[in-house]
Coordinates of C-alpha atoms and ligand atoms in Angstrom, one line a residue:
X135 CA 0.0 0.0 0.0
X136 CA 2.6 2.1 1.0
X137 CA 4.8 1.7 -1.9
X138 CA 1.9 2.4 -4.2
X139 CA 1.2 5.6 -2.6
X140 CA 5.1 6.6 -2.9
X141 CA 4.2 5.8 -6.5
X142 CA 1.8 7.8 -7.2
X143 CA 3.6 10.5 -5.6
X144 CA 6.4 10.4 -7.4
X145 CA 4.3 9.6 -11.0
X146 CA 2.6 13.2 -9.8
X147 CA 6.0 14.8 -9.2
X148 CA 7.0 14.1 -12.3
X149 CA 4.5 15.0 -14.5
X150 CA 4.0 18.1 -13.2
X151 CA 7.9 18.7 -13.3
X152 CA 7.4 17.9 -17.1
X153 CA 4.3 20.0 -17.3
X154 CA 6.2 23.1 -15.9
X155 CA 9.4 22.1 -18.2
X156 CA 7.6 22.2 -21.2
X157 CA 5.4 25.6 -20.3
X158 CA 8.8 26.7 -19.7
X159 CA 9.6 25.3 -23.3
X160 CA 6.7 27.0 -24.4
X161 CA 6.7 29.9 -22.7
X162 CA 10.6 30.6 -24.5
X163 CA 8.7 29.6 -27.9
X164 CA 6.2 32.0 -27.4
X165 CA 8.3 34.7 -26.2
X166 CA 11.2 34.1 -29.2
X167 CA 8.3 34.5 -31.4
X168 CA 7.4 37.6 -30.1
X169 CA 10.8 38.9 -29.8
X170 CA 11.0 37.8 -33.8
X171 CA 7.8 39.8 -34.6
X172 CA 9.4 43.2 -33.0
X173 CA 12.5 42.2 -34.6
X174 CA 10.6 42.0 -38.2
X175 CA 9.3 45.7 -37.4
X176 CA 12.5 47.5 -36.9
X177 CA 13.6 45.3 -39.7
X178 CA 11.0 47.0 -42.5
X179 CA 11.7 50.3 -40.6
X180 CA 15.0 50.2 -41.4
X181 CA 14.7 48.9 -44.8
X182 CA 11.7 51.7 -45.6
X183 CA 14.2 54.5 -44.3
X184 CA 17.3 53.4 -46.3
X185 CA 19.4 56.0 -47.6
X186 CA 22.0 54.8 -49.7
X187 CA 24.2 57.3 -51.4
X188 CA 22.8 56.7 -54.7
X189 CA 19.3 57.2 -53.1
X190 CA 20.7 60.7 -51.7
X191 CA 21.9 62.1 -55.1
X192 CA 18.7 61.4 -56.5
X193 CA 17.1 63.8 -53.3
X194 CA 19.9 66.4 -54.3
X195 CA 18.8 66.2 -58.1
X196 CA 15.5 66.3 -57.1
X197 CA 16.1 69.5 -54.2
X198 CA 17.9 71.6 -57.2
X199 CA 15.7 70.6 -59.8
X200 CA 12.5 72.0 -57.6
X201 CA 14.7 75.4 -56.7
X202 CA 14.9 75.8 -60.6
X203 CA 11.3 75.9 -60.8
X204 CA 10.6 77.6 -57.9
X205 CA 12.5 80.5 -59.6
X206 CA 10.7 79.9 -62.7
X207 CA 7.3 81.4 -61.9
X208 CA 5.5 81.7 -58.8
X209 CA 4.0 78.2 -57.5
X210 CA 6.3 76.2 -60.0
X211 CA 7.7 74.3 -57.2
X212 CA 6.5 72.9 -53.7
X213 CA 9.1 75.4 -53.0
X214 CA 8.1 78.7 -52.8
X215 CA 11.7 80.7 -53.6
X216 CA 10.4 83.8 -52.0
X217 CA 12.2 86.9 -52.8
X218 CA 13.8 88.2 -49.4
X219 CA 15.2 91.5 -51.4
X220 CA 18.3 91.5 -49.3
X221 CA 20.6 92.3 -51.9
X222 CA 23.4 93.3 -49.0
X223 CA 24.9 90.9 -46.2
X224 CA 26.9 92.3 -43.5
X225 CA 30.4 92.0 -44.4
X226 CA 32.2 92.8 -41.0
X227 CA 32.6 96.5 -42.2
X228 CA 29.6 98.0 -40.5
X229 CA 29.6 100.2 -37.6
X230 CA 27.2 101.2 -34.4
X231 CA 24.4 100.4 -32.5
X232 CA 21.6 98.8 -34.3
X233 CA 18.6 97.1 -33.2
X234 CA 16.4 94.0 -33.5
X235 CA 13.1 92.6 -32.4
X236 CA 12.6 88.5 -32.9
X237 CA 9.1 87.8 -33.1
X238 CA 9.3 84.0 -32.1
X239 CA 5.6 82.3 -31.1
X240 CA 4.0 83.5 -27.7
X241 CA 7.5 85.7 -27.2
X242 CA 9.5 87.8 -28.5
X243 CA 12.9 89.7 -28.2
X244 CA 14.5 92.6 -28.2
X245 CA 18.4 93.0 -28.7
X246 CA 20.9 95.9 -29.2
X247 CA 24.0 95.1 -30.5
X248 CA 27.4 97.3 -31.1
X249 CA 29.6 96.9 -33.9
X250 CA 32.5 98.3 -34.6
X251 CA 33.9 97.6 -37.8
X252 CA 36.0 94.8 -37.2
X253 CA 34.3 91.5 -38.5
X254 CA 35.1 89.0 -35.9
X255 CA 34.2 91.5 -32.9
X256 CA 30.4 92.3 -32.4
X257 CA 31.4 94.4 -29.0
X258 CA 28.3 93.1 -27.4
X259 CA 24.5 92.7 -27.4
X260 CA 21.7 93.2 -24.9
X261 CA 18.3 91.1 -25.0
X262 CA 15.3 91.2 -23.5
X263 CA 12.7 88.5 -23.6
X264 CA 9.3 89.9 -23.3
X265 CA 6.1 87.3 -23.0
X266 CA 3.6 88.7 -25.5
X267 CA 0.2 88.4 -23.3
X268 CA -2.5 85.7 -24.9
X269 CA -5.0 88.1 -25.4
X270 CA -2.9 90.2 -27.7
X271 CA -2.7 87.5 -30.4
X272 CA -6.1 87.5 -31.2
X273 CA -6.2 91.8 -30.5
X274 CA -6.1 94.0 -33.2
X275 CA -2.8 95.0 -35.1
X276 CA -3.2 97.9 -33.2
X277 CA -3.6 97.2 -29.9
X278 CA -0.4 94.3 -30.5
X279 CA 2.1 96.8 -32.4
X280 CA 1.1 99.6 -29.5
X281 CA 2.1 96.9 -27.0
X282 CA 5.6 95.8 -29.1
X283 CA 6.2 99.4 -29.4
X284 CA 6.3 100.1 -25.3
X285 CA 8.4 97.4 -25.1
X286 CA 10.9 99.1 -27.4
X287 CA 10.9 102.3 -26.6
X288 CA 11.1 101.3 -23.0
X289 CA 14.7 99.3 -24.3
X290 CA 16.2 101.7 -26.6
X291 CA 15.4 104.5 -23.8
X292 CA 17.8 102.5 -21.5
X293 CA 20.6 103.2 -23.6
X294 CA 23.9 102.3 -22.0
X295 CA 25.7 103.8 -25.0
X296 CA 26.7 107.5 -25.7
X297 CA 29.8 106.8 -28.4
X298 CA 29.6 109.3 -31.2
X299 CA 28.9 107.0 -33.1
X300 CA 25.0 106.0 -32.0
X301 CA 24.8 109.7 -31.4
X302 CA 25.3 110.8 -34.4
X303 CA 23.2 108.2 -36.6
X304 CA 19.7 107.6 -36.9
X305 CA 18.4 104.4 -34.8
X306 CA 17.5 101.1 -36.8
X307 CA 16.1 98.0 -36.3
X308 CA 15.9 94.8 -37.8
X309 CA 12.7 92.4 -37.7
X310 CA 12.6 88.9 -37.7
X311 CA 9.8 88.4 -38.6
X312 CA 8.8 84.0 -38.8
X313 CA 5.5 84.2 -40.7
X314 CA 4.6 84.1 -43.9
X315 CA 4.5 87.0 -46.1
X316 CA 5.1 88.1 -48.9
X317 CA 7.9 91.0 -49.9
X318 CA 8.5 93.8 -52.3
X319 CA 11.2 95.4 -50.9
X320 CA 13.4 94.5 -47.8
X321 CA 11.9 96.9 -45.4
X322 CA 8.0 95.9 -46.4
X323 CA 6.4 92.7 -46.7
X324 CA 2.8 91.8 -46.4
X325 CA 1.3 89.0 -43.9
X326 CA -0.2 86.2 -46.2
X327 CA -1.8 84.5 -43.1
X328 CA -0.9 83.8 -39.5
X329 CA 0.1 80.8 -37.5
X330 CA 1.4 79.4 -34.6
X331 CA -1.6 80.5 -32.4
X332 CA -1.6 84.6 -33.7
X333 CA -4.8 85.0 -35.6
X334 CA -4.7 88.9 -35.6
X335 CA -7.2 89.0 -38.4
X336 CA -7.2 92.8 -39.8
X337 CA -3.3 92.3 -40.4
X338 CA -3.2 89.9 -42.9
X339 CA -3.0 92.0 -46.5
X340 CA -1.5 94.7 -44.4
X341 CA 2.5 95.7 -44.7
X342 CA 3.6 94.3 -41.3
X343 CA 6.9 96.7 -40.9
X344 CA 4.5 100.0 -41.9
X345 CA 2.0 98.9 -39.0
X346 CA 5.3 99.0 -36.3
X347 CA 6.6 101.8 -37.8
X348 CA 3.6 103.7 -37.4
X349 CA 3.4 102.2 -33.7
X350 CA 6.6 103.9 -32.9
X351 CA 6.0 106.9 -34.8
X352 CA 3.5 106.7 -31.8
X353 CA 5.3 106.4 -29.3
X354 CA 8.0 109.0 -30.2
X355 CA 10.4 106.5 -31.1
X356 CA 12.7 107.2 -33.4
X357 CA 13.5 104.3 -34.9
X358 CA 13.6 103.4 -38.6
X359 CA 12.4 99.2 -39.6
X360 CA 15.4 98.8 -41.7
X361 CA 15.0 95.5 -42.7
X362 CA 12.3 92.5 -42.2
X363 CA 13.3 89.1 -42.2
X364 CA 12.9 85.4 -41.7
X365 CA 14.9 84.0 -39.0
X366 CA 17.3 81.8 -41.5
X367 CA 18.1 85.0 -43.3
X368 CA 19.4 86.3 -39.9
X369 CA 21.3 82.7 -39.8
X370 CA 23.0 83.9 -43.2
X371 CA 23.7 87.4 -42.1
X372 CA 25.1 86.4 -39.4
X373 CA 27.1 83.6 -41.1
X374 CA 28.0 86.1 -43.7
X375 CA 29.3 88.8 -41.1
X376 CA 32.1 86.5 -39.7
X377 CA 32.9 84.6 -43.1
X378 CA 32.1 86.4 -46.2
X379 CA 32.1 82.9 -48.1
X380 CA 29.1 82.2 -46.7
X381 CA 26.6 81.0 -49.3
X382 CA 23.7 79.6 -47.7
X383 CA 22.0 78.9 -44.4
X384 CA 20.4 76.2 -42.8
X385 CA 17.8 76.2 -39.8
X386 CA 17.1 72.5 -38.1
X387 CA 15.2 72.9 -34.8
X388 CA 11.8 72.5 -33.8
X389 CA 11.0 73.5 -37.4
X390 CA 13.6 73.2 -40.6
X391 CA 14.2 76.0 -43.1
X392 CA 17.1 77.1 -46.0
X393 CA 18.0 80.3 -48.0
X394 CA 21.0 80.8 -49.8
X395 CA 22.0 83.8 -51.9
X396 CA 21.2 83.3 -55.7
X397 CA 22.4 85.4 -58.9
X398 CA 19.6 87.6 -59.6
X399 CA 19.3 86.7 -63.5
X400 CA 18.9 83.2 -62.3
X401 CA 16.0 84.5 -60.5
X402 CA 13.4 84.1 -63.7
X403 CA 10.0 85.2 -61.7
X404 CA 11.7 88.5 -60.8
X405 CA 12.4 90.0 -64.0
X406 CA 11.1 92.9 -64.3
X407 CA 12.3 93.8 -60.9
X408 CA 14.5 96.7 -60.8
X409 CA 17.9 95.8 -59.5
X410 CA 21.5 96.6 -60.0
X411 CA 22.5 93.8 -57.6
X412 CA 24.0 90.8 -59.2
X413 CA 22.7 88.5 -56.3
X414 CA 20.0 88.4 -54.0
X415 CA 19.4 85.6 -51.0
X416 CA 16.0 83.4 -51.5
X417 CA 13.8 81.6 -48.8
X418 CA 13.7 78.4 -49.9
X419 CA 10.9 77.4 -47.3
X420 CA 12.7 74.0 -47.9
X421 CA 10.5 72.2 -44.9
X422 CA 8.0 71.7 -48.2
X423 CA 10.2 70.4 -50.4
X424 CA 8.5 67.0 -51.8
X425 CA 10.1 64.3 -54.1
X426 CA 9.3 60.7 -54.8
X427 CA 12.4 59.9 -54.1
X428 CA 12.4 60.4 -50.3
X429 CA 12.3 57.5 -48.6
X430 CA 8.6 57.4 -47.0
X431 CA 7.4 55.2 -44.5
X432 CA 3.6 54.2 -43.2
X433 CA 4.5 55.8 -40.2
X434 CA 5.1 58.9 -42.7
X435 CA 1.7 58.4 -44.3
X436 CA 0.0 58.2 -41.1
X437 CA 1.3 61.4 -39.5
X438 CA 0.7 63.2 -41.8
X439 CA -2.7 62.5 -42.5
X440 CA -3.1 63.3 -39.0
X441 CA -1.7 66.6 -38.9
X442 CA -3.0 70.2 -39.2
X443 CA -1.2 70.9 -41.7
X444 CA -1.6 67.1 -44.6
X445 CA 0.4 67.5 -47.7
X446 CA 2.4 70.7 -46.5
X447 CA 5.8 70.9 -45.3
X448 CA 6.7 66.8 -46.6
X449 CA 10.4 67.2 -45.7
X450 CA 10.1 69.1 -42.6
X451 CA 8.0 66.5 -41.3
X452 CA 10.8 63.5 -41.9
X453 CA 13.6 65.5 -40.6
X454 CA 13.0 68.4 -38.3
X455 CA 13.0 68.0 -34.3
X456 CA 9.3 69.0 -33.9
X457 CA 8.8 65.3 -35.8
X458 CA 11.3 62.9 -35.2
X459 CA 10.0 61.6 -31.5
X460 CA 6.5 61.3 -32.7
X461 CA 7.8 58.8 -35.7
X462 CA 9.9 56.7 -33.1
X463 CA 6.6 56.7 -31.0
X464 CA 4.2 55.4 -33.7
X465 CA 6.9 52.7 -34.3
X466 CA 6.8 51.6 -30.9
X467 CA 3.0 51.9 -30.7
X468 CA 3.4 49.2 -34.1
X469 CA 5.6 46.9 -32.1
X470 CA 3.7 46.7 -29.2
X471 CA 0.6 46.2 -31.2
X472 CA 2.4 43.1 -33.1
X473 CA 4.2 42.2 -30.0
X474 CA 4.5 41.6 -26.4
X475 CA 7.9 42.7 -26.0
X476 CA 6.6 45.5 -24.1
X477 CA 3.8 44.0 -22.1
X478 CA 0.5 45.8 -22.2
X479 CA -0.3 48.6 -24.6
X480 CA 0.2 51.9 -22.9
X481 CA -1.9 54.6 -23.7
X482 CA 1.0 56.3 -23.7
X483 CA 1.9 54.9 -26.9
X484 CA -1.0 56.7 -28.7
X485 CA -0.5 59.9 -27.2
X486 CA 0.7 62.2 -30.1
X487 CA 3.6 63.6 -29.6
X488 CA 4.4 62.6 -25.6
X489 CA 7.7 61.2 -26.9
X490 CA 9.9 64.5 -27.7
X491 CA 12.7 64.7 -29.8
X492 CA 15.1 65.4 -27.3
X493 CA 13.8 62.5 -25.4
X494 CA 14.9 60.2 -28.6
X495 CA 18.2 62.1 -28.0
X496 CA 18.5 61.0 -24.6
X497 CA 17.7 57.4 -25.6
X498 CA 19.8 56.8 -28.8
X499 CA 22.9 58.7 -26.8
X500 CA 22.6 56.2 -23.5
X501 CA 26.1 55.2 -22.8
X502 CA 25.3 53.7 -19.7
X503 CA 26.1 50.2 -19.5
X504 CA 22.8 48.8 -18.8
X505 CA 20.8 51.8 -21.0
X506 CA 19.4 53.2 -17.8
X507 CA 18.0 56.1 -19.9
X508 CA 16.3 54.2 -22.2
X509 CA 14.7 52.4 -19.5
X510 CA 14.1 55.7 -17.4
X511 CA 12.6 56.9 -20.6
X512 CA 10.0 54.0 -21.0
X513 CA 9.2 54.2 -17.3
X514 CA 8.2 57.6 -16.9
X515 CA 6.9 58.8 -20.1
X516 CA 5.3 56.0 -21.6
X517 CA 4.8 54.0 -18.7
X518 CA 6.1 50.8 -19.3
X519 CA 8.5 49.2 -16.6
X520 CA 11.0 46.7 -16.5
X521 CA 11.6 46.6 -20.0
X522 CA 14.3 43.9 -20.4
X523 CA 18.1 44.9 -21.9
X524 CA 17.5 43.6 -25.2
X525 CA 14.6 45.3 -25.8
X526 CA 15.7 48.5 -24.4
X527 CA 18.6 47.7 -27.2
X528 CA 16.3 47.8 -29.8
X529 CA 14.2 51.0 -28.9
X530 CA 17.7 52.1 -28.8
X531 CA 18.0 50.8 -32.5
X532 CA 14.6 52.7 -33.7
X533 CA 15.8 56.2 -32.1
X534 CA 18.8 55.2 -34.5
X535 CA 17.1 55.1 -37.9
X536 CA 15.1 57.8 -37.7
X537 CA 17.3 59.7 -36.7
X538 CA 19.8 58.8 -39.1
X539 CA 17.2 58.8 -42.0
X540 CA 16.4 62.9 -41.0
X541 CA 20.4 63.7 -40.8
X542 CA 21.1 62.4 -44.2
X543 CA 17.9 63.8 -46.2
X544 CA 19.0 67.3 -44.5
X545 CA 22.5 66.7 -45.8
X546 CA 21.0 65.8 -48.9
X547 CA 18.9 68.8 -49.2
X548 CA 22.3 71.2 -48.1
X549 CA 24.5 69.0 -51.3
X550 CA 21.2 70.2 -53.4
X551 CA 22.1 73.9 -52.8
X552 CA 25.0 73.7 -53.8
X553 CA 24.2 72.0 -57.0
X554 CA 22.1 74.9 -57.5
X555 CA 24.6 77.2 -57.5
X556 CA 27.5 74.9 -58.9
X557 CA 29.2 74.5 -55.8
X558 CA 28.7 70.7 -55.4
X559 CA 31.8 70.0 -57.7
X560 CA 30.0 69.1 -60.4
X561 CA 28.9 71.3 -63.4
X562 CA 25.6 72.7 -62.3
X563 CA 22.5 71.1 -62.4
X564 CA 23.2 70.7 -66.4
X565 CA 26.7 69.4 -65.9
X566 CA 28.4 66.3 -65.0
X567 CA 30.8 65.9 -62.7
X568 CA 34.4 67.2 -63.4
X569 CA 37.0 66.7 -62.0
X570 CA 38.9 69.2 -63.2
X571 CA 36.4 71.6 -61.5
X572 CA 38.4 74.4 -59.6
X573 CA 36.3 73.9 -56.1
X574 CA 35.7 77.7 -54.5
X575 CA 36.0 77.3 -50.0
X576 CA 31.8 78.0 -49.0
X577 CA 30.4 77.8 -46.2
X578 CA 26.9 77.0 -44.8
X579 CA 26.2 78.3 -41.9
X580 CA 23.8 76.4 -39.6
X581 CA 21.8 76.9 -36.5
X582 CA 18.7 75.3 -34.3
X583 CA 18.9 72.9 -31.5
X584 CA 18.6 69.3 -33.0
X585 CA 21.4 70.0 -35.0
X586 CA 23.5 72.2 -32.2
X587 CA 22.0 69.3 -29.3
X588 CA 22.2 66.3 -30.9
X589 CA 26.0 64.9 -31.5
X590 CA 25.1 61.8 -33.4
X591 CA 22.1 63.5 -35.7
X592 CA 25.1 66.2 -36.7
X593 CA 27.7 63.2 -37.5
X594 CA 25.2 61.2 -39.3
X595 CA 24.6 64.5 -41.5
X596 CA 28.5 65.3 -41.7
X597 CA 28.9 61.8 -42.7
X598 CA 26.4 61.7 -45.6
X599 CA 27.5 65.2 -46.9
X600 CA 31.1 63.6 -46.7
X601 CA 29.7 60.4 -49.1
X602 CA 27.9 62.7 -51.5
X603 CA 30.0 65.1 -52.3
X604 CA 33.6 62.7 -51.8
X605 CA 36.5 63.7 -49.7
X606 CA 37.9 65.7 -52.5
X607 CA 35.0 67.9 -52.8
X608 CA 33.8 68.1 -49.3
X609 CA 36.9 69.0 -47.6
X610 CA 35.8 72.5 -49.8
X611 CA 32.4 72.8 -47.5
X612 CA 32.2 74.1 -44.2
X613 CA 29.1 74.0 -42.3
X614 CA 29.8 76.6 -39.2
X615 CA 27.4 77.0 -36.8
X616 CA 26.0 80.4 -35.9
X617 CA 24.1 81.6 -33.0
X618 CA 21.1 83.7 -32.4
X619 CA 21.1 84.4 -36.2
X620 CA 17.8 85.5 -35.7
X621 CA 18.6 88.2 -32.7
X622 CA 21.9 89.2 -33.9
X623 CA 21.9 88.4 -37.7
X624 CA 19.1 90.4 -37.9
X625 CA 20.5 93.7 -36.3
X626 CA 23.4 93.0 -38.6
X627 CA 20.9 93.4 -41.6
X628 CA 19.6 96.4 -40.5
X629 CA 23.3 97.3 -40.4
X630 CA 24.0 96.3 -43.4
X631 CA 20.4 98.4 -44.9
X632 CA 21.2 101.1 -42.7
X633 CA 20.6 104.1 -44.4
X634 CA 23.2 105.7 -43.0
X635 CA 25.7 103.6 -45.1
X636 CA 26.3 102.1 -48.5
X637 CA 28.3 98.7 -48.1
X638 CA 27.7 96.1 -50.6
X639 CA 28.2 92.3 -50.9
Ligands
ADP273 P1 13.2 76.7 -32.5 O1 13.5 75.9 -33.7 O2 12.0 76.3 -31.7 O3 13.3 78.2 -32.8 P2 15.7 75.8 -31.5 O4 16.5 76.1 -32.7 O5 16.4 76.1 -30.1 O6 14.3 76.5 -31.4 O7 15.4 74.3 -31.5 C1 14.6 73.7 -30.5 C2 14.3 72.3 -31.0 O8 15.5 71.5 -31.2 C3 13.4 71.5 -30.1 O9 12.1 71.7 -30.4 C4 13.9 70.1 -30.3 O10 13.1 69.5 -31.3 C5 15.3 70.2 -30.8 N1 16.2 69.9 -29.7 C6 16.6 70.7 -28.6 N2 17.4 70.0 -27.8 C7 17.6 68.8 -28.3 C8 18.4 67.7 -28.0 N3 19.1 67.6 -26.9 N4 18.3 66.6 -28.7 C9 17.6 66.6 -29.8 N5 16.8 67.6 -30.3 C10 16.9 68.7 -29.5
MG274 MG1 14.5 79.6 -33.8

């Protein structure tokens, strides 16, 4: 009896030891599986976002192709090739005090800055950051301009600087000015429409300088809008200032932007105008540049669809930093909806844009051994806890490619440029390559906090430019970053428009 009972026992004791072995069989079956089916995601991701160097000349075709007919005739392009009608960048020469007011979203600045005719020494700048109150950006242009004017007057009235110099010449000011308009000189420019949040309605089809000149005609200011500008122009001006073979600008922060100065007979839609000046720098608006041959992904398709803004600004929306977290976020919202590697769903996962761009930063630039950043990351913003290594490895991997897929369009879109204006190497956008081709030193200068912030989105984009235009060529181009091109590079301009002087490019 006994021994029977000692049988049974031990019959039980094994079965359920094989039972558990072979969940435990199964339960590694199952989970390889899974690991395979978030594997097979990043896989397509990665294959969707490839950017091979031949894949990148095409973009750079396509970018200077686009810029020829967005010179052609108004709405020939995606790009719109506005006419800034700054015919003059700073050159290091100018002297005195100027002025500048950086209209940014619910802010804006005011800055003074001395110059003293030495190019590498702006003596110094002031700025003020003033928060424009919420009801103003619904007011009238009135009551907003009134309220910008205070603000100056109260700045300029704290002078600090008696030199002769300031004294003697007539106060200026330049005006960055981020929305779109559209200009006929370089001191007047009227709003098209507003965004961001300003919805100012009786300004749009006005002339947006003549309503703040009047304002501090107002006031009693004495202060002449010299010049109004979009924030990469500043970049330019300010590139141009320090390093007169400064060619082009580039803007990559929240937003993306590029102008670049152009020869004005090149400039087809503009004839007509009357100019003397043999060059003139364009607004590319690039951030709406569109080709077939960027590399798009579902995850493409599907934000934009859901943005406010479908079918505009294509290229912005692959490679600028307002973007790039919410793509690794819709990838990881994929994989956990194939997959368990992550455990439940979050509804963090479908929260647009909770994953920012400088969070992807933080995540692809974990050095730590064990990636506590990446798990830190997961934890508290999209809620998901003890997320095992390998895994963390692979959101890791995601951060990677999209990143990597932004860095190299934008360094496509900067070799595209300089096709345009046969300083790629090759002969123009006609040409071939030569070379024989005496390559001229230019520089790009380049500003905006995913580029200036994130170290391994600015090598990917040296790499590629390194690829494109080959060692021989690219040891020609200099990117150089600026900063605060649109503070400072815009009180340059209204240097460089003064009219109390007459430099030239
Ligand atoms: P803006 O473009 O808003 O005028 P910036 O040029 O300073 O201002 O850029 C800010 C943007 O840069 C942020 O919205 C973010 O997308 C990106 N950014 C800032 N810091 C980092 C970082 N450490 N890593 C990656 N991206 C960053
Ligand atoms: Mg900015």
């Amino acid at each position: 009896m006994e021994r029977k009972v000692v049988v049974v026992v031990a019959v039980s004791v094994a079965a359920v030891a094989c039972g558990m072995a072979a969940a435990a069989v199964g339960w590694r079956v199952r989970k390889r599986r899974e690991w395979k089916k978030a594997v097979r995601v990043v896989r397509e991701v990665e294959e969707e976002c490839e950017t091979s160097v031949e894949r990148l000349r095409q973009v750079v075709d396509a970018m200077a192709v686009e810029m020829h007919a967005g010179l052609a005739s108004e709405g020939g392009s995606k790009l719109k090739m506005l006419l800034t009608h700054v015919h003059n960048l700073p050159n290091g020469s100018e002297r005195g005090t100027y002025y500048a007011l950086d209209l940014e979203g619910t802010y804006f600045r005011v800055l003074r800055v001395h110059l003293n005719g030495q190019q590498s020494a702006i003596l110094e700048h002031e700025v003020e950051l003033q928060t424009i109150p919420q009801h103003l950006l619904t007011s009238t242009s009135k009551d907003f301009f009134d309220f910008i004017a205070s603000s100056l007057k109260e700045f300029v009235e704290k002078e600090g600087d008696d030199s002769e110099l300031s004294v003697a010449r007539r106060k200026e000011l330049g005006f960055t000015f981020s929305f779109p308009i559209k200009q006929i000189s370089v001191c007047s420019g009227i709003l098209i429409t507003w965004t961001k949040g300003f919805s100012i309605v009786d300004m749009v089809g006005k002339d947006v300088p003549a309503c703040l000149q009047e304002a501090l005609v107002q006031k009693g200011l004495d202060l002449r809008v010299a010049a109004l500008v979009n924030d990469t122009v500043g970049t330019l001006a300010l590139g141009h200032y320090h390093d007169a073979d400064t060619v082009a600008a580039i803007v990559i922060g929240t937003s993306t932007n590029a102008c670049y100065l152009e020869r004005t007979d090149a400039i087809i839609k503009c004839q007509g105008l009357l100019t003397t000046s043999r060059s003139m720098v364009v607004n590319m608006e690039w951030g709406n540049f569109w080709s077939s041959h960027l590399p798009r992904t579902s995850y493409d398709i599907d934000l934009n669809a859901e943005s406010p803004n479908p079918n505009d600004q294509g290229f912005e929306k692959m490679i600028s930093g307002m973007y790039l977290g919410d793509i690794v976020r819709r990838i990881i919202l994929k994989m956990s909806l194939e997959s368990d590697i992550l455990g439940h769903i979050s509804s963090k996962f479908s929260m647009p844009f909770i994953l920012s761009t400088p969070m992807i930063a933080a995540m692809h630039e974990d050095d730590s051994p064990n990636l506590r950043e990446v798990e830190r990351i997961l934890k508290d913003i999209l809620e998901v806890p003890d997320v095992p290594l390998k895994v963390r490895k692979l959101m890791m991997k995601v951060c990677g490619i999209v990143t990597r897929r932004a860095a190299r369009l934008a360094a496509a879109g900067i070799v595209g440029i300089l096709k345009k204006i046969g300083r790629d190497g090759s002969g123009g956008i006609t040409g071939g390559r030569r070379s024989d081709m005496k390559m001229r030193r230019t520089v790009v200068a380049i500003e905006g906090g995913l580029y200036s912030n994130y170290t391994l989105f600015r090598e990917y984009l040296h790499e590629a430019l390194h690829e494109i235009l080959g060692e021989d060529i690219a040891k020609h181009v200099i990117l150089k970053v600026t900063e605060d091109g649109s503070g400072i590079g815009t009180a340059l301009l209204a240097a460089s428009h003064s009219s109390n002087n007459v430099d030239r490019i």
